[in-house]
XYZ file of C-alpha atoms in Angstrom:
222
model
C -17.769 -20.622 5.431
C -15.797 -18.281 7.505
C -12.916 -18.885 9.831
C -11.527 -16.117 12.304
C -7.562 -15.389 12.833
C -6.356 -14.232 16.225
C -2.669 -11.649 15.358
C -1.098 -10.054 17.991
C 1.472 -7.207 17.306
C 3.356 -4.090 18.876
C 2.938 -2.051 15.669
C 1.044 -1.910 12.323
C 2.263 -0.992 9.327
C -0.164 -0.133 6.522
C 0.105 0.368 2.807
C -2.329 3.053 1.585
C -3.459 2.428 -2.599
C -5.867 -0.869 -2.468
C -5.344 -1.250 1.784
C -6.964 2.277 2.981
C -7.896 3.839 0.118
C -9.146 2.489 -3.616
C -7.599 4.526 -6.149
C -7.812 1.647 -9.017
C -9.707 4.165 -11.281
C -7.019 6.987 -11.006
C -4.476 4.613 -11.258
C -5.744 3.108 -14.442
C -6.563 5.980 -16.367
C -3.027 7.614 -15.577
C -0.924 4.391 -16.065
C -2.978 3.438 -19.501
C -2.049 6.928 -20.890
C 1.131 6.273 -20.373
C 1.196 2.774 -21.842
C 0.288 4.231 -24.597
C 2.172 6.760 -24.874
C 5.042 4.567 -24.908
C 3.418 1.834 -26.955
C 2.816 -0.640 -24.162
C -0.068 -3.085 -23.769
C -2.121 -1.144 -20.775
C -3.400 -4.411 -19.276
C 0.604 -5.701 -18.924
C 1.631 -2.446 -17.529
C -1.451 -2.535 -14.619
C -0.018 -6.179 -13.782
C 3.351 -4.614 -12.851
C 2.300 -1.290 -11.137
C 0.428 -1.731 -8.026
C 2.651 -1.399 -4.729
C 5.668 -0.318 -6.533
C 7.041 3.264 -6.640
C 6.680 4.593 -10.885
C 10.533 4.786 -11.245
C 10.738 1.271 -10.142
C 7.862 0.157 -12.506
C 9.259 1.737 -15.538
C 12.457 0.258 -15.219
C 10.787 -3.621 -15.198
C 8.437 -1.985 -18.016
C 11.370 -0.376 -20.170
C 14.573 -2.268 -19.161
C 17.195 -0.159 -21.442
C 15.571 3.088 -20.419
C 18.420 5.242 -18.537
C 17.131 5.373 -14.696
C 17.326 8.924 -15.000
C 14.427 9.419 -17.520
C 12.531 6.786 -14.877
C 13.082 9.252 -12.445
C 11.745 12.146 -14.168
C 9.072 10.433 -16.073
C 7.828 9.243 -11.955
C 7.768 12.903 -11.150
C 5.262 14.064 -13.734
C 3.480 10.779 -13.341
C 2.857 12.149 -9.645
C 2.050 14.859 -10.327
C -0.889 13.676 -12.613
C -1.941 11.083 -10.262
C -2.185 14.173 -7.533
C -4.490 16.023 -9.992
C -6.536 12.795 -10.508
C -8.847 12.081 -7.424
C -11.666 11.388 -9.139
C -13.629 8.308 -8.233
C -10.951 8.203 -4.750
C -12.822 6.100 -2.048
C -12.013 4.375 1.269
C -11.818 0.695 1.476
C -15.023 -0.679 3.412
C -14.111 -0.486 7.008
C -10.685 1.808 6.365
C -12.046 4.344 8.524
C -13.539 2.441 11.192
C -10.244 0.693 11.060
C -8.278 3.668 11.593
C -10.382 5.434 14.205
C -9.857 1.950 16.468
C -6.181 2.160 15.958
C -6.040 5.875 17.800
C -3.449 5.952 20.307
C -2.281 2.853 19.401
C 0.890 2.241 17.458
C 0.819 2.296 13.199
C 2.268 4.048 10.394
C 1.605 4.607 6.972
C 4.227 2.978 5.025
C 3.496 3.875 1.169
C 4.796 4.219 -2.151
C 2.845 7.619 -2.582
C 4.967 10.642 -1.674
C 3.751 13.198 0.657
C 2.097 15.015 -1.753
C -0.160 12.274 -3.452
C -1.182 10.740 0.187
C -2.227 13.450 1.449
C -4.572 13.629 -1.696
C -5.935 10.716 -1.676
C -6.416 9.875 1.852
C -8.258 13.269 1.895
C -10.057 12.441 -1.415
C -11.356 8.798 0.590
C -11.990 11.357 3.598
C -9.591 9.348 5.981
C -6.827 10.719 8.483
C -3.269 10.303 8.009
C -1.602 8.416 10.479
C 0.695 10.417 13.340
C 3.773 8.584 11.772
C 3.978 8.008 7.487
C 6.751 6.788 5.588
C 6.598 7.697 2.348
C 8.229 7.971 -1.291
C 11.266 10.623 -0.030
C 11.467 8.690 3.102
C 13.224 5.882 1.409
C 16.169 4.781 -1.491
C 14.483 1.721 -2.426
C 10.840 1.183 -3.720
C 9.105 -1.998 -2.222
C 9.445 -5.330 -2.655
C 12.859 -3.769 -0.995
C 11.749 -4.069 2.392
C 13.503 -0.721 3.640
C 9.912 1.298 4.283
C 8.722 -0.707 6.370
C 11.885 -0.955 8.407
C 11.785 2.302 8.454
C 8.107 2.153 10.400
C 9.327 0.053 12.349
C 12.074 1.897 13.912
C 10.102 5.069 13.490
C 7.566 3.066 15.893
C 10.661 1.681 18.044
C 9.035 -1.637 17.664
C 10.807 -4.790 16.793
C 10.286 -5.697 12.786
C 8.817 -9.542 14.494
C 6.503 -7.404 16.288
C 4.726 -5.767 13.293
C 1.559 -6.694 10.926
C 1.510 -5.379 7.594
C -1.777 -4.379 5.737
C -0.837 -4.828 2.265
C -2.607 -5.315 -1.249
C 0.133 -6.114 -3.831
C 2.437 -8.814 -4.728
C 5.114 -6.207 -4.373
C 4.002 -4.688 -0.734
C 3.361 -8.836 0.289
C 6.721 -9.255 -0.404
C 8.379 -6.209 1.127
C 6.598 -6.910 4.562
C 7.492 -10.724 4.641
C 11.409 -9.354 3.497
C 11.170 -7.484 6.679
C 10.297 -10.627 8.953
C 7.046 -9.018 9.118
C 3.722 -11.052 9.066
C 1.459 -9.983 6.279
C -2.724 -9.099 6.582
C -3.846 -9.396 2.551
C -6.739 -6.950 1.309
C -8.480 -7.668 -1.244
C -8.913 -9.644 -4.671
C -5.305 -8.910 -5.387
C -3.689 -10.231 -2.192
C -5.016 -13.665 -1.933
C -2.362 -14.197 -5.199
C 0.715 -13.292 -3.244
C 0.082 -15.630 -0.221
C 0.045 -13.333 2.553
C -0.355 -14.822 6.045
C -4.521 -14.372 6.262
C -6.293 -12.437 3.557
C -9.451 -10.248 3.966
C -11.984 -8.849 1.122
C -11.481 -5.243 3.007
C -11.135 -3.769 6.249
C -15.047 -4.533 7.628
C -13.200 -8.276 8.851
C -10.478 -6.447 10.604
C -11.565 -6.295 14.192
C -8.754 -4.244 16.993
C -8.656 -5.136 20.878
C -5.798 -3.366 22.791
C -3.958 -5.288 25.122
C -3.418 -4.485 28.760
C -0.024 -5.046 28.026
C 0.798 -2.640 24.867
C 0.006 -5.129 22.318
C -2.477 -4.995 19.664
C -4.699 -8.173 19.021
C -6.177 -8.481 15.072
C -9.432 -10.301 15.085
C -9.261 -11.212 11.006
C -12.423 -13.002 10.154
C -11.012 -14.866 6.405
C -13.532 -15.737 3.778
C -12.611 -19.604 3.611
């Protein structure tokens, strides 16, 4: 059974790990070595990770670690995950999706900085958006809602106005923070009630509006 949302928006706003681009085996491999490193359990440390920037992670992960060390330990973490693009693909339907948002209003808003998107959306062989918001772009790692704010104005659009592509609990709730509604992708999502949830970008269908608007046929697997 399927059943087929109609959004209409001014802007969109899209995460980039899990929404354009699946980097889960990257992400594993570098997060489990440092679980380990630091004598975590590796399956509690991926619950906590996706969406969030690494300083913010380690501080839920290591509470009386100085923020400081966070800091620096998120730098080399980076840096590693930059290195790492092995096994780097698009989401089914990310470029597709992309291409039928050109000349139409979006950012990237993503916890990545500059450095790391670039790699992986090149990795997944996908464009970056005209407009990003990234890790130096902001003070606060999502759930704070402040990136995509930040794409917002950027975009000049009212925050009511946007749609958010998201994957994680913590991007779900960074968008809806923002007055934003929410488009869930993927198996992670659909846990974080977002306001319609797709398996990937193939059920994401674009029609631009006479009027400047953007309307979001989401097909939802019922």
């Amino acid at each position: 059974m399927t059943a087929t949302a109609v959004l209409t928006a001014r802007a969109l706003l899209l995460d980039m790990d899990g929404t354009l681009v699946n980097s889960d085996a990257s992400v594993e491999r570098v997060w489990r070595r440092w679980a380990e490193r630091h004598g975590l359990d590796g399956d509690e440390v991926m619950k906590v990770v996706h969406g969030r920037q690494g300083y913010a992670s380690m501080a839920l992960l290591l509470p009386d670690r100085p923020m400081k060390q966070n800091h620096a330990d998120n730098a080399r973490m980076l840096a590693e995950e930059t290195a790492d693009t092995e096994g780097v693909v698009e989401i089914p339907g990310a470029r597709a999706f992309l291409a039928s948002l050109h000349g139409l209003p979006h950012a990237l808003v993503t916890s990545a900085d500059v450095a790391l998107s670039t790699a992986r959306m090149a990795a997944a062989g996908l464009d970056l958006p005209a407009v990003r918001v990234t890790a130096e772009s902001v003070g606060a790692s999502k759930p704070d809602p402040e990136g995509f704010l930040k794409g917002a104005a950027e975009l000049g659009v009212d925050p009511a106005d946007c749609v958010v592509f998201e994957d994680s609990g913590a991007g779900i709730a960074a968008g809806r923070a923002a007055g934003m509604r929410v488009v869930g992708v993927g198996p992670r999502a659909g846990f974080h009630a977002p306001d319609v949830v797709v398996r990937d970008l193939t059920q994401v269908r674009v029609e631009a509006g006479a009027d400047g608007t953007i309307r979001l046929h989401v097909t939802e697997s019922a």
